[in-house]
XYZ file of C-alpha atoms in Angstrom:
247
model
C 0.000 0.000 0.000
C 2.952 2.346 0.542
C 3.774 2.127 -3.177
C 0.312 3.313 -4.304
C -1.030 0.168 -6.070
C -3.509 2.247 -8.082
C -0.617 3.320 -10.287
C 0.633 -0.194 -11.130
C -1.689 -2.983 -9.898
C -4.029 -4.433 -12.542
C -6.825 -4.801 -9.973
C -7.140 -0.995 -9.942
C -6.993 -0.455 -13.721
C -9.940 1.363 -15.237
C -12.283 -0.681 -17.409
C -12.511 0.763 -20.911
C -8.953 2.029 -21.326
C -7.953 -1.239 -23.060
C -4.444 -1.291 -21.714
C -3.298 -3.990 -19.297
C 0.291 -2.822 -18.792
C 1.894 0.022 -16.885
C 5.560 0.279 -17.842
C 8.020 2.383 -19.776
C 8.777 -0.192 -22.507
C 7.552 2.139 -25.294
C 9.937 4.824 -24.030
C 12.873 2.416 -23.898
C 12.034 1.131 -27.390
C 11.884 4.698 -28.707
C 15.200 5.628 -27.059
C 16.835 2.528 -28.549
C 15.632 3.357 -32.062
C 16.948 6.950 -31.899
C 20.217 6.049 -30.180
C 22.379 7.085 -33.150
C 20.273 10.163 -33.862
C 20.785 11.459 -30.311
C 24.500 11.892 -30.969
C 23.821 14.516 -33.641
C 23.216 18.267 -33.190
C 19.678 19.341 -32.329
C 18.270 20.044 -35.809
C 20.050 17.073 -37.394
C 18.726 14.872 -34.583
C 15.124 15.935 -35.224
C 15.554 15.336 -38.948
C 16.912 11.840 -38.333
C 14.013 10.979 -35.999
C 11.473 12.322 -38.502
C 12.989 10.216 -41.277
C 12.991 7.074 -39.122
C 9.325 7.544 -38.235
C 8.367 8.246 -41.849
C 9.985 5.045 -43.148
C 8.601 2.924 -40.318
C 5.014 4.081 -40.816
C 5.262 3.439 -44.562
C 6.533 -0.122 -44.086
C 4.326 -1.214 -41.198
C 0.809 -2.379 -42.100
C -0.405 -3.361 -38.633
C 0.958 -4.276 -35.236
C 1.548 -7.965 -34.457
C 0.631 -7.359 -30.813
C -2.845 -8.913 -31.067
C -1.560 -11.991 -32.905
C 1.129 -12.564 -30.255
C -1.386 -11.951 -27.454
C -3.820 -14.559 -28.787
C -1.022 -17.018 -29.551
C 0.027 -16.955 -25.882
C -3.544 -17.726 -24.805
C -4.312 -20.392 -27.407
C -3.077 -23.346 -25.310
C -5.347 -22.561 -22.350
C -8.227 -21.479 -24.587
C -8.161 -24.731 -26.536
C -8.701 -26.688 -23.277
C -11.682 -24.581 -22.182
C -14.961 -26.304 -21.283
C -18.015 -24.328 -22.432
C -21.533 -24.556 -21.022
C -24.411 -22.679 -22.689
C -26.626 -20.369 -20.617
C -29.420 -17.883 -21.353
C -29.335 -14.284 -22.635
C -26.313 -14.972 -24.846
C -24.019 -15.804 -21.951
C -21.805 -18.835 -21.501
C -19.992 -20.452 -18.614
C -16.372 -21.120 -19.552
C -14.079 -23.196 -17.349
C -10.306 -22.878 -17.749
C -7.740 -24.353 -15.337
C -10.441 -25.104 -12.773
C -11.891 -21.540 -12.733
C -15.269 -20.736 -14.261
C -16.292 -17.336 -15.631
C -19.313 -15.857 -17.353
C -18.647 -14.695 -20.923
C -20.881 -12.651 -23.217
C -19.708 -12.250 -26.796
C -22.351 -9.659 -27.657
C -21.249 -7.293 -24.889
C -17.589 -8.401 -25.203
C -17.315 -9.000 -21.468
C -15.916 -11.636 -19.120
C -16.175 -11.730 -15.347
C -12.389 -12.063 -15.093
C -12.299 -8.418 -16.358
C -9.235 -9.078 -18.511
C -11.120 -8.631 -21.782
C -12.557 -5.288 -20.669
C -9.169 -4.048 -19.482
C -6.920 -4.972 -22.405
C -9.479 -5.003 -25.262
C -8.366 -8.436 -26.519
C -10.308 -11.646 -25.752
C -9.078 -13.386 -22.610
C -8.489 -17.144 -22.458
C -12.127 -17.684 -21.416
C -13.557 -15.624 -24.257
C -11.038 -17.066 -26.686
C -12.058 -20.589 -25.592
C -15.686 -19.755 -26.333
C -14.714 -18.274 -29.711
C -12.841 -21.474 -30.605
C -15.800 -23.566 -29.401
C -18.171 -21.635 -31.679
C -15.623 -21.685 -34.579
C -15.567 -17.888 -34.829
C -12.708 -15.499 -35.625
C -11.006 -14.003 -32.585
C -9.996 -10.899 -34.580
C -13.694 -9.955 -34.863
C -13.878 -9.599 -31.087
C -10.842 -7.401 -30.612
C -11.368 -3.790 -29.535
C -11.594 -1.384 -32.473
C -8.452 0.428 -31.352
C -6.373 -2.653 -32.203
C -7.893 -3.221 -35.627
C -6.035 -2.534 -38.832
C -8.553 0.012 -40.125
C -8.168 2.247 -37.054
C -4.377 1.891 -37.041
C -4.169 2.854 -40.714
C -6.473 5.835 -40.149
C -4.113 7.185 -37.494
C -1.225 7.164 -39.950
C -2.964 7.619 -43.288
C -1.385 11.050 -43.790
C 2.021 9.867 -42.578
C 5.013 12.195 -42.549
C 5.804 14.357 -45.559
C 9.378 14.202 -46.937
C 11.222 17.474 -46.362
C 13.674 19.454 -48.473
C 17.211 20.060 -47.219
C 18.156 22.851 -44.803
C 19.149 25.379 -47.471
C 15.484 25.609 -48.556
C 14.192 26.315 -45.055
C 12.901 29.818 -44.227
C 15.449 32.183 -42.696
C 15.010 34.643 -39.865
C 16.808 37.850 -38.970
C 17.932 36.466 -35.638
C 21.566 35.860 -34.812
C 22.947 32.499 -35.841
C 24.082 30.060 -33.182
C 27.685 28.896 -33.304
C 29.883 26.826 -31.034
C 31.724 28.751 -28.329
C 35.279 29.620 -29.462
C 38.120 28.159 -27.382
C 39.573 30.437 -24.743
C 43.136 31.652 -25.303
C 44.172 31.285 -21.662
C 42.598 27.885 -21.253
C 44.763 25.658 -19.079
C 45.370 21.954 -19.514
C 43.187 21.233 -16.477
C 40.304 23.182 -18.059
C 40.605 21.118 -21.252
C 40.468 17.882 -19.275
C 37.482 19.139 -17.297
C 35.678 20.019 -20.516
C 36.161 16.469 -21.800
C 34.722 15.078 -18.575
C 37.991 13.720 -17.204
C 37.665 15.508 -13.878
C 34.627 16.138 -11.748
C 32.750 19.389 -11.427
C 35.134 22.360 -10.986
C 33.112 23.525 -7.989
C 33.937 20.347 -6.087
C 37.248 20.574 -4.261
C 39.531 17.612 -4.701
C 41.408 16.365 -1.621
C 45.144 16.970 -1.695
C 47.218 13.830 -2.066
C 50.650 13.431 -0.488
C 53.442 12.904 -2.972
C 54.976 9.469 -2.642
C 58.780 9.462 -2.280
C 60.467 6.579 -4.070
C 63.431 4.835 -2.403
C 66.020 2.530 -3.908
C 65.809 -1.097 -2.804
C 69.639 -1.453 -2.910
C 71.119 1.642 -1.296
C 67.984 2.982 0.355
C 68.413 6.487 -1.010
C 65.442 8.502 -2.267
C 64.395 9.564 -5.772
C 65.584 6.478 -7.659
C 64.827 2.734 -7.765
C 66.960 -0.431 -7.882
C 66.748 -0.704 -11.662
C 68.182 2.794 -12.102
C 70.795 2.027 -9.421
C 72.093 -1.042 -11.278
C 72.133 0.725 -14.643
C 73.884 3.781 -13.226
C 76.656 1.955 -11.341
C 77.205 -0.611 -14.091
C 78.575 2.081 -16.431
C 82.317 1.663 -17.196
C 82.965 5.337 -16.493
C 82.395 4.755 -12.795
C 85.436 4.405 -10.575
C 85.855 1.321 -8.378
C 85.599 3.466 -5.282
C 82.118 4.505 -6.347
C 80.977 0.938 -6.916
C 82.416 -0.669 -3.770
C 79.872 0.673 -1.259
C 76.948 -0.938 -3.067
C 78.550 -4.282 -4.042
C 77.554 -5.883 -0.805
C 73.963 -4.947 -1.355
C 74.056 -6.227 -4.949
C 75.423 -9.558 -3.805
C 72.823 -9.833 -1.098
C 70.020 -9.157 -3.560
């Protein structure tokens, strides 16, 4: 109850809206289809999205949603047991549960048909029993004629940008690079560092020590290479020979 079930639970869905799902799948599908277009500048992005929608509407005749919906229910619907009643109603039993179905009113007591607009397994079982077409009992909003009417005008192909109307307003250009821009500013602009307003903690500089002589600011590899040179005098090499032998 703390999560407000009216916004997501099917038991609270309004009858007549013909939608059984509450999710953001359409948004995710749209974002996936325009993924490449989003990388472009604003006007070029809108043009790419318009062109994608235009081609898709022209190719697509109808949505396969209803066909997939009924295909998922066919197994249960084919095992339905139908009993005839009065006033055009039928008792349909599926998986041990019985419901009252009326094909004339397109209703079922399970409420699924009224919510999603597509025959439920009980109604579909009755339709199979009476050898009727399930597509004739789908809500009008899912039918091909209505879908085509929504997109009958489609999107009109556009001419290129040089034919677009011009205004007297100032043109928008990218900001020129600053002359005194430091290397840190360039990295920050590319997103390497965090926000410039956030102060970074100061880190102590690590002092490197040699593993042979123990002195700072050089390592054992440099020590060996430096003292192995022939220009070195024996007196310079002698102090570290013991350490080299020990290593």
